[in-house]
Amino acid sequence: MLKVNMRKKGRFFITGWNITTNQFEYSIVQQNEVKVMGEFSEGLNEQELAILVKLIQKNGSKVNQTKYTISPSICIQLCFRDIIEDTFILPQFMQFLPNEQWDTCTWERLLIENANIDPSIEVTHPEKPLWDNPKINKEQLIAYLVSVSPRLLPFVKNRLLTTIRYPHGYIGREFFYQKNKPDYAPSFVTSFTKDEIDYILCNDLSTLVWLGNQLALEYHTPFETIDSEHPLEIVFDLDPPDETHFLLAVTVAQKLNKIFEELNIIGFPKLTGGKGIQVHIPIMHHHFSYEDTRLFTSFIASYLVEKNPDLYTTERMKKNRGKKLYIDYIQHAEGKTMIAPYSPRGREGAIVAAPLYWDEVDKQLQRKNFTLDNISKSRLTDPCPMASFFETKNDTIANIIHSLKKG
């Protein structure tokens, strides 16, 4: 039978056979569990068909008159036209993989091997454990980066990148900051020199995957791009005294949103991936200086503290804050950095700096629901909460800053 040359391919294993239709059930390992992906019949020649049927009859179990099941053991390669909502379009048999272990036929490997990345990239030690609770290995991290790249890359494009690398994964706890592009970086990794530092620019998927392969778990950027001295956004960092006071950050975020609604300003909340919440306000359609934005951030922060002096503070010294939530507006300044939306964090639980919808910011909000594996499972099928970020103008901020300048 003619085998159509399709653009995508993957490694799977057989888990069943329908005798009546001669359809073979194929599966993959996803999130450490066996998941049935569909059935195929195309692509097998007569000899291959006979071999496959014989293997299933010998090693499988007949569950009824029309169906066999078989434990994972027969690994195969399929080609297909596309994947739409976890459905493989026109799957066809390519070849048996007798030297493949079934547990290496993973969804994550499939995503990586079909990603549009530089062919020189090889994921080394994909089985390396990075987090132990939940259990996440290197291959799963890189597959996550591939999946979120359309959402993450716009927020790091042309911004001087600081990564935090964990050479032994978060499990090892050891980490270091990396700003300079190393000498061994491949040619597709671009950079920009500032203050004698050759910063990496994470402008494409190949660079992002390469960084993930280097075990860069966190991605931090400044508020401006290399093309401008003006900030693209204002960010309020709501930092509770500890994780048990997370609801303080929720409450302040709600208050900020109410203020913004009254001022006709659109803000975008996200988890920090740590113990707090950050609220992003896009201003890239204006040319504010950091001195301008400081007028706005200090005004809003001071107003919140004045209304709730027992709960919130702008005190920089941690020892002087007590159990109050710190509204950090000073961090929004030239040379400072923030965690990028969708960046993983080198923290317990593999919590992601996940963008949120405003209606999620309530007392039921729980950080533990936004782990790297949960984002991969459920959040990426919905529109990104920050999808309209780069089109949002927030023109009224100009009038507010002008009024604050006048005093």
Coordinates of N, CA, C and O in Angstrom, one line a residue, residues 11-17 24-28 40 44 48-60 69-78 93 95-103 105:
R11 N 6.2 8.3 17.7 CA 6.4 6.9 18.2 C 5.2 6.6 19.1 O 4.9 7.3 20.1
F12 N 4.6 5.4 18.9 CA 3.5 4.9 19.7 C 3.7 3.5 20.0 O 4.6 2.8 19.6
F13 N 2.7 2.9 20.7 CA 2.7 1.5 20.9 C 1.2 1.0 20.7 O 0.3 1.7 20.9
I14 N 1.1 -0.3 20.3 CA -0.2 -0.9 20.1 C -0.9 -1.4 21.4 O -0.2 -2.0 22.2
T15 N -2.1 -1.0 21.5 CA -2.9 -1.5 22.7 C -4.1 -2.3 22.4 O -4.8 -2.7 23.3
G16 N -4.4 -2.4 21.1 CA -5.7 -3.2 20.8 C -5.8 -3.4 19.3 O -5.1 -2.8 18.4
W17 N -6.7 -4.3 18.9 CA -7.0 -4.6 17.5 C -8.5 -5.0 17.4 O -9.0 -5.8 18.1
F24 N -6.2 -0.9 14.2 CA -5.3 -1.1 15.4 C -5.3 0.1 16.3 O -5.1 1.3 15.8
E25 N -5.5 -0.1 17.6 CA -5.5 1.0 18.6 C -4.1 1.3 18.9 O -3.3 0.4 19.2
Y26 N -3.8 2.6 18.9 CA -2.4 3.0 19.2 C -2.5 4.0 20.4 O -3.4 4.8 20.6
S27 N -1.5 3.9 21.2 CA -1.4 4.7 22.5 C -0.1 5.4 22.7 O 0.9 5.1 21.9
I28 N 0.0 6.2 23.7 CA 1.2 7.0 24.0 C 1.2 7.2 25.5 O 0.2 7.1 26.2
F40 N -5.7 3.1 13.6 CA -5.3 3.3 12.3 C -5.4 1.9 11.5 O -5.4 0.9 12.2
L44 N 0.0 -0.2 6.3 CA 0.6 -1.5 6.4 C 0.6 -2.3 5.1 O -0.5 -2.4 4.4
E48 N 3.6 -6.7 6.8 CA 3.6 -6.0 8.1 C 2.3 -6.3 8.8 O 2.2 -6.4 10.1
L49 N 1.2 -6.3 8.1 CA -0.1 -6.6 8.7 C -0.1 -8.0 9.3 O -0.6 -8.2 10.4
A50 N 0.4 -9.0 8.6 CA 0.5 -10.4 9.1 C 1.3 -10.4 10.4 O 0.9 -11.1 11.4
I51 N 2.4 -9.7 10.4 CA 3.3 -9.7 11.6 C 2.6 -9.1 12.8 O 2.6 -9.7 13.9
L52 N 1.9 -8.0 12.6 CA 1.3 -7.3 13.7 C 0.1 -8.2 14.2 O 0.0 -8.3 15.4
V53 N -0.7 -8.7 13.3 CA -1.8 -9.6 13.8 C -1.3 -10.8 14.6 O -1.8 -11.1 15.7
K54 N -0.2 -11.4 14.1 CA 0.4 -12.6 14.8 C 0.9 -12.2 16.2 O 0.7 -12.9 17.2
L55 N 1.6 -11.0 16.3 CA 2.1 -10.6 17.6 C 1.0 -10.3 18.6 O 1.1 -10.7 19.8
I56 N -0.1 -9.7 18.1 CA -1.3 -9.4 19.0 C -2.0 -10.7 19.4 O -2.3 -10.9 20.6
Q57 N -2.1 -11.6 18.5 CA -2.8 -12.9 18.9 C -2.0 -13.7 19.8 O -2.5 -14.4 20.7
K58 N -0.7 -13.6 19.7 CA 0.2 -14.4 20.6 C 0.4 -13.8 22.0 O 0.4 -14.5 23.0
N59 N 0.4 -12.5 22.0 CA 0.8 -11.8 23.3 C -0.4 -11.0 23.9 O -0.3 -10.6 25.0
G60 N -1.5 -10.9 23.2 CA -2.7 -10.1 23.7 C -3.7 -11.0 24.2 O -3.6 -12.2 24.4
T69 N -7.0 -6.9 23.2 CA -6.2 -5.9 23.9 C -4.8 -6.5 24.1 O -4.7 -7.7 24.2
I70 N -3.8 -5.6 24.2 CA -2.5 -6.1 24.4 C -1.7 -5.0 25.3 O -1.9 -3.8 25.1
S71 N -1.0 -5.5 26.2 CA -0.2 -4.6 27.1 C 0.9 -3.9 26.3 O 1.3 -4.5 25.2
P72 N 1.3 -2.7 26.7 CA 2.3 -2.0 25.9 C 3.6 -2.8 25.6 O 4.2 -3.3 26.6
S73 N 3.9 -3.0 24.4 CA 5.1 -3.8 24.0 C 5.5 -3.6 22.6 O 6.7 -3.5 22.3
I74 N 4.5 -3.5 21.7 CA 4.8 -3.4 20.3 C 4.9 -1.9 19.9 O 3.9 -1.2 19.8
C75 N 6.1 -1.4 19.7 CA 6.3 0.0 19.4 C 6.4 0.2 17.9 O 7.0 -0.6 17.1
I76 N 5.7 1.3 17.4 CA 5.6 1.6 16.0 C 5.9 3.1 15.8 O 5.8 3.9 16.7
Q77 N 6.1 3.4 14.5 CA 6.2 4.8 14.1 C 5.0 5.1 13.1 O 4.8 4.3 12.2
L78 N 4.3 6.1 13.4 CA 3.2 6.6 12.5 C 3.5 7.9 12.0 O 4.2 8.7 12.6
F93 N 0.7 3.9 9.2 CA 1.9 3.1 9.7 C 3.1 3.4 8.9 O 3.0 3.5 7.7
Q95 N 6.7 2.2 10.3 CA 7.6 1.1 10.6 C 7.4 0.6 12.0 O 6.9 1.3 12.9
F96 N 7.9 -0.7 12.2 CA 8.0 -1.2 13.5 C 9.3 -0.6 14.2 O 10.3 -0.3 13.5
L97 N 9.3 -0.5 15.5 CA 10.4 0.1 16.2 C 10.9 -1.0 17.3 O 10.6 -0.9 18.5
P98 N 11.5 -2.1 16.8 CA 11.8 -3.2 17.7 C 12.8 -2.8 18.8 O 12.8 -3.5 19.9
N99 N 13.6 -1.8 18.7 CA 14.6 -1.4 19.7 C 14.1 -0.3 20.7 O 14.8 0.1 21.5
E100 N 12.8 0.1 20.5 CA 12.2 1.1 21.3 C 11.6 0.5 22.5 O 10.9 -0.5 22.4
Q101 N 11.7 1.2 23.7 CA 11.0 0.8 24.9 C 9.7 1.6 24.9 O 9.6 2.8 24.6
W102 N 8.6 0.9 25.2 CA 7.3 1.6 25.1 C 7.1 2.8 26.0 O 6.5 3.8 25.6
D103 N 7.8 2.8 27.1 CA 7.7 4.0 28.0 C 8.4 5.2 27.6 O 8.4 6.3 28.2
C105 N 7.9 6.2 24.4 CA 6.9 6.7 23.4 C 6.0 7.7 24.2 O 4.9 7.3 24.5

